[in-house]
């Protein structure tokens, strides 16, 4: 069985982004597209209704591109356990109120025993200092926090 990856919404933003002159953003866009084309088939990918809702926001044409990219991927369900863990993430970590959807993404991947949470959100999700606390909270719930990383870390050898 292949390893599992939860695709967080920021990945879709980079995957479908328009060209930019910002070198860092352009590099992240290129890397995301490379991962999607070259590496995603090595994993079983998952999304959630939260991802779909976030991806549907904004410019209609870009939203359609984001939604098309994840069409047909299996959905993880927001259960009571997911909501409770996300609530604990919000209460016991330094996540700000505006990061409630981010807490849901992390809780979904954790409760669903996903191997990797793939994201470009390095402020509220792929944040090394925050992950230590999230790992502790997950452990208190009898769960293991997935490896939270960017596409760069899953490019393979």
mmCIF file of C-alpha atoms in Angstrom:
data_model
loop_
_atom_site.group_PDB
_atom_site.id
_atom_site.type_symbol
_atom_site.label_atom_id
_atom_site.label_comp_id
_atom_site.label_asym_id
_atom_site.label_seq_id
_atom_site.Cartn_x
_atom_site.Cartn_y
_atom_site.Cartn_z
ATOM 1 C CA UNK A 1 0.000 0.000 0.000
ATOM 2 C CA UNK A 2 1.326 3.437 -0.882
ATOM 3 C CA UNK A 3 1.928 6.182 1.622
ATOM 4 C CA UNK A 4 -0.841 8.730 2.074
ATOM 5 C CA UNK A 5 -0.803 12.496 1.591
ATOM 6 C CA UNK A 6 -3.375 15.073 2.647
ATOM 7 C CA UNK A 7 -3.301 17.919 0.126
ATOM 8 C CA UNK A 8 -3.824 21.217 1.957
ATOM 9 C CA UNK A 9 -5.287 24.124 -0.004
ATOM 10 C CA UNK A 10 -2.061 26.138 -0.376
ATOM 11 C CA UNK A 11 -0.687 23.358 -2.609
ATOM 12 C CA UNK A 12 -3.554 23.943 -5.037
ATOM 13 C CA UNK A 13 -2.868 27.666 -5.005
ATOM 14 C CA UNK A 14 0.727 27.114 -6.104
ATOM 15 C CA UNK A 15 -0.213 24.329 -8.511
ATOM 16 C CA UNK A 16 -2.580 26.583 -10.442
ATOM 17 C CA UNK A 17 -0.920 29.961 -9.861
ATOM 18 C CA UNK A 18 -0.224 32.456 -12.581
ATOM 19 C CA UNK A 19 3.382 33.312 -13.404
ATOM 20 C CA UNK A 20 5.096 35.781 -11.101
ATOM 21 C CA UNK A 21 8.328 37.763 -11.028
ATOM 22 C CA UNK A 22 8.827 36.967 -7.331
ATOM 23 C CA UNK A 23 11.694 34.453 -7.454
ATOM 24 C CA UNK A 24 10.732 32.570 -4.297
ATOM 25 C CA UNK A 25 7.075 32.230 -5.244
ATOM 26 C CA UNK A 26 8.040 31.259 -8.820
ATOM 27 C CA UNK A 27 10.336 28.567 -7.439
ATOM 28 C CA UNK A 28 7.575 27.221 -5.173
ATOM 29 C CA UNK A 29 5.158 27.181 -8.111
ATOM 30 C CA UNK A 30 7.643 25.251 -10.268
ATOM 31 C CA UNK A 31 8.435 22.805 -7.468
ATOM 32 C CA UNK A 32 4.750 22.204 -6.764
ATOM 33 C CA UNK A 33 4.054 21.525 -10.441
ATOM 34 C CA UNK A 34 7.048 19.178 -10.622
ATOM 35 C CA UNK A 35 5.876 17.271 -7.545
ATOM 36 C CA UNK A 36 2.347 17.031 -8.944
ATOM 37 C CA UNK A 37 3.570 15.732 -12.297
ATOM 38 C CA UNK A 38 6.457 13.522 -11.152
ATOM 39 C CA UNK A 39 5.725 12.330 -7.618
ATOM 40 C CA UNK A 40 2.034 12.423 -6.739
ATOM 41 C CA UNK A 41 1.431 9.021 -8.338
ATOM 42 C CA UNK A 42 3.723 7.487 -5.700
ATOM 43 C CA UNK A 43 1.159 8.369 -3.023
ATOM 44 C CA UNK A 44 -2.532 8.021 -2.270
ATOM 45 C CA UNK A 45 -3.862 11.575 -2.104
ATOM 46 C CA UNK A 46 -6.702 12.861 0.065
ATOM 47 C CA UNK A 47 -8.517 16.167 0.465
ATOM 48 C CA UNK A 48 -11.498 17.298 2.519
ATOM 49 C CA UNK A 49 -14.590 19.414 2.185
ATOM 50 C CA UNK A 50 -12.599 22.167 3.907
ATOM 51 C CA UNK A 51 -10.069 22.061 1.044
ATOM 52 C CA UNK A 52 -12.865 22.114 -1.518
ATOM 53 C CA UNK A 53 -14.528 25.094 0.186
ATOM 54 C CA UNK A 54 -11.272 27.038 0.381
ATOM 55 C CA UNK A 55 -10.298 26.143 -3.199
ATOM 56 C CA UNK A 56 -13.678 27.372 -4.462
ATOM 57 C CA UNK A 57 -13.096 30.897 -3.121
ATOM 58 C CA UNK A 58 -11.830 33.845 -5.114
ATOM 59 C CA UNK A 59 -11.540 34.293 -8.869
ATOM 60 C CA UNK A 60 -13.992 31.888 -10.533
ATOM 61 C CA UNK A 61 -11.584 30.804 -13.290
ATOM 62 C CA UNK A 62 -8.760 30.091 -10.846
ATOM 63 C CA UNK A 63 -11.151 28.348 -8.459
ATOM 64 C CA UNK A 64 -12.292 26.091 -11.294
ATOM 65 C CA UNK A 65 -8.658 25.174 -12.010
ATOM 66 C CA UNK A 66 -8.014 24.359 -8.353
ATOM 67 C CA UNK A 67 -11.162 22.249 -8.086
ATOM 68 C CA UNK A 68 -10.390 20.397 -11.321
ATOM 69 C CA UNK A 69 -6.952 19.438 -9.967
ATOM 70 C CA UNK A 70 -8.505 17.589 -7.029
ATOM 71 C CA UNK A 71 -11.563 16.239 -8.790
ATOM 72 C CA UNK A 72 -12.074 12.593 -7.907
ATOM 73 C CA UNK A 73 -9.716 12.538 -4.918
ATOM 74 C CA UNK A 74 -11.151 10.807 -1.858
ATOM 75 C CA UNK A 75 -12.507 13.052 0.890
ATOM 76 C CA UNK A 76 -11.623 12.774 4.558
ATOM 77 C CA UNK A 77 -14.642 13.386 6.754
ATOM 78 C CA UNK A 78 -14.762 15.997 9.496
ATOM 79 C CA UNK A 79 -15.907 13.848 12.412
ATOM 80 C CA UNK A 80 -16.528 14.679 16.052
ATOM 81 C CA UNK A 81 -13.005 13.413 16.844
ATOM 82 C CA UNK A 82 -11.538 15.745 14.205
ATOM 83 C CA UNK A 83 -13.484 18.706 15.582
ATOM 84 C CA UNK A 84 -12.393 17.934 19.146
ATOM 85 C CA UNK A 85 -8.720 17.606 18.193
ATOM 86 C CA UNK A 86 -8.870 20.814 16.135
ATOM 87 C CA UNK A 87 -10.442 22.554 19.124
ATOM 88 C CA UNK A 88 -7.595 21.366 21.346
ATOM 89 C CA UNK A 89 -5.059 22.547 18.764
ATOM 90 C CA UNK A 90 -6.645 26.000 18.921
ATOM 91 C CA UNK A 91 -6.843 26.070 22.729
ATOM 92 C CA UNK A 92 -3.427 24.636 23.567
ATOM 93 C CA UNK A 93 -1.171 25.959 20.816
ATOM 94 C CA UNK A 94 -0.292 29.390 19.522
ATOM 95 C CA UNK A 95 -2.663 29.164 16.557
ATOM 96 C CA UNK A 96 -4.596 32.423 16.139
ATOM 97 C CA UNK A 97 -8.388 32.418 15.763
ATOM 98 C CA UNK A 98 -8.057 33.008 12.004
ATOM 99 C CA UNK A 99 -6.244 29.637 11.697
ATOM 100 C CA UNK A 100 -9.261 27.501 12.633
ATOM 101 C CA UNK A 101 -9.389 25.901 9.158
ATOM 102 C CA UNK A 102 -5.673 25.151 9.465
ATOM 103 C CA UNK A 103 -6.370 23.354 12.743
ATOM 104 C CA UNK A 104 -9.049 21.311 10.951
ATOM 105 C CA UNK A 105 -6.585 20.362 8.179
ATOM 106 C CA UNK A 106 -4.041 19.181 10.744
ATOM 107 C CA UNK A 107 -6.663 17.335 12.796
ATOM 108 C CA UNK A 108 -8.108 15.635 9.704
ATOM 109 C CA UNK A 109 -4.720 14.314 8.663
ATOM 110 C CA UNK A 110 -3.913 13.266 12.231
ATOM 111 C CA UNK A 111 -7.161 11.469 13.089
ATOM 112 C CA UNK A 112 -7.215 9.816 9.634
ATOM 113 C CA UNK A 113 -3.671 8.476 10.189
ATOM 114 C CA UNK A 114 -2.347 10.132 7.039
ATOM 115 C CA UNK A 115 1.415 9.826 6.548
ATOM 116 C CA UNK A 116 2.069 13.363 5.225
ATOM 117 C CA UNK A 117 0.285 16.694 5.300
ATOM 118 C CA UNK A 118 1.510 18.600 2.240
ATOM 119 C CA UNK A 119 1.375 22.389 2.508
ATOM 120 C CA UNK A 120 3.043 25.685 1.703
ATOM 121 C CA UNK A 121 1.469 27.278 4.791
ATOM 122 C CA UNK A 122 4.639 27.631 6.841
ATOM 123 C CA UNK A 123 3.118 30.109 9.278
ATOM 124 C CA UNK A 124 0.327 28.020 10.793
ATOM 125 C CA UNK A 125 0.926 24.465 9.568
ATOM 126 C CA UNK A 126 4.494 23.629 8.471
ATOM 127 C CA UNK A 127 5.949 25.542 11.405
ATOM 128 C CA UNK A 128 8.637 23.622 13.297
ATOM 129 C CA UNK A 129 8.008 25.354 16.622
ATOM 130 C CA UNK A 130 4.260 24.840 16.410
ATOM 131 C CA UNK A 131 4.625 21.183 15.420
ATOM 132 C CA UNK A 132 6.248 20.282 18.734
ATOM 133 C CA UNK A 133 3.097 21.417 20.573
ATOM 134 C CA UNK A 134 0.782 19.825 17.991
ATOM 135 C CA UNK A 135 2.651 16.518 18.389
ATOM 136 C CA UNK A 136 2.141 16.677 22.164
ATOM 137 C CA UNK A 137 -1.574 17.446 21.812
ATOM 138 C CA UNK A 138 -1.997 14.653 19.248
ATOM 139 C CA UNK A 139 -0.271 12.223 21.594
ATOM 140 C CA UNK A 140 -2.672 13.185 24.377
ATOM 141 C CA UNK A 141 -5.458 12.073 22.005
ATOM 142 C CA UNK A 142 -3.695 8.789 21.231
ATOM 143 C CA UNK A 143 -2.825 9.934 17.713
ATOM 144 C CA UNK A 144 0.391 10.515 15.810
ATOM 145 C CA UNK A 145 0.852 13.837 14.057
ATOM 146 C CA UNK A 146 1.608 13.250 10.362
ATOM 147 C CA UNK A 147 4.829 14.509 8.848
ATOM 148 C CA UNK A 148 4.004 18.068 7.853
ATOM 149 C CA UNK A 149 6.066 19.194 4.887
ATOM 150 C CA UNK A 150 6.327 21.081 1.615
ATOM 151 C CA UNK A 151 6.567 19.426 -1.812
ATOM 152 C CA UNK A 152 10.337 19.920 -1.690
ATOM 153 C CA UNK A 153 10.564 17.376 1.106
ATOM 154 C CA UNK A 154 8.583 14.777 -0.845
ATOM 155 C CA UNK A 155 10.433 15.054 -4.153
ATOM 156 C CA UNK A 156 12.196 11.762 -3.571
ATOM 157 C CA UNK A 157 15.691 10.801 -4.545
#
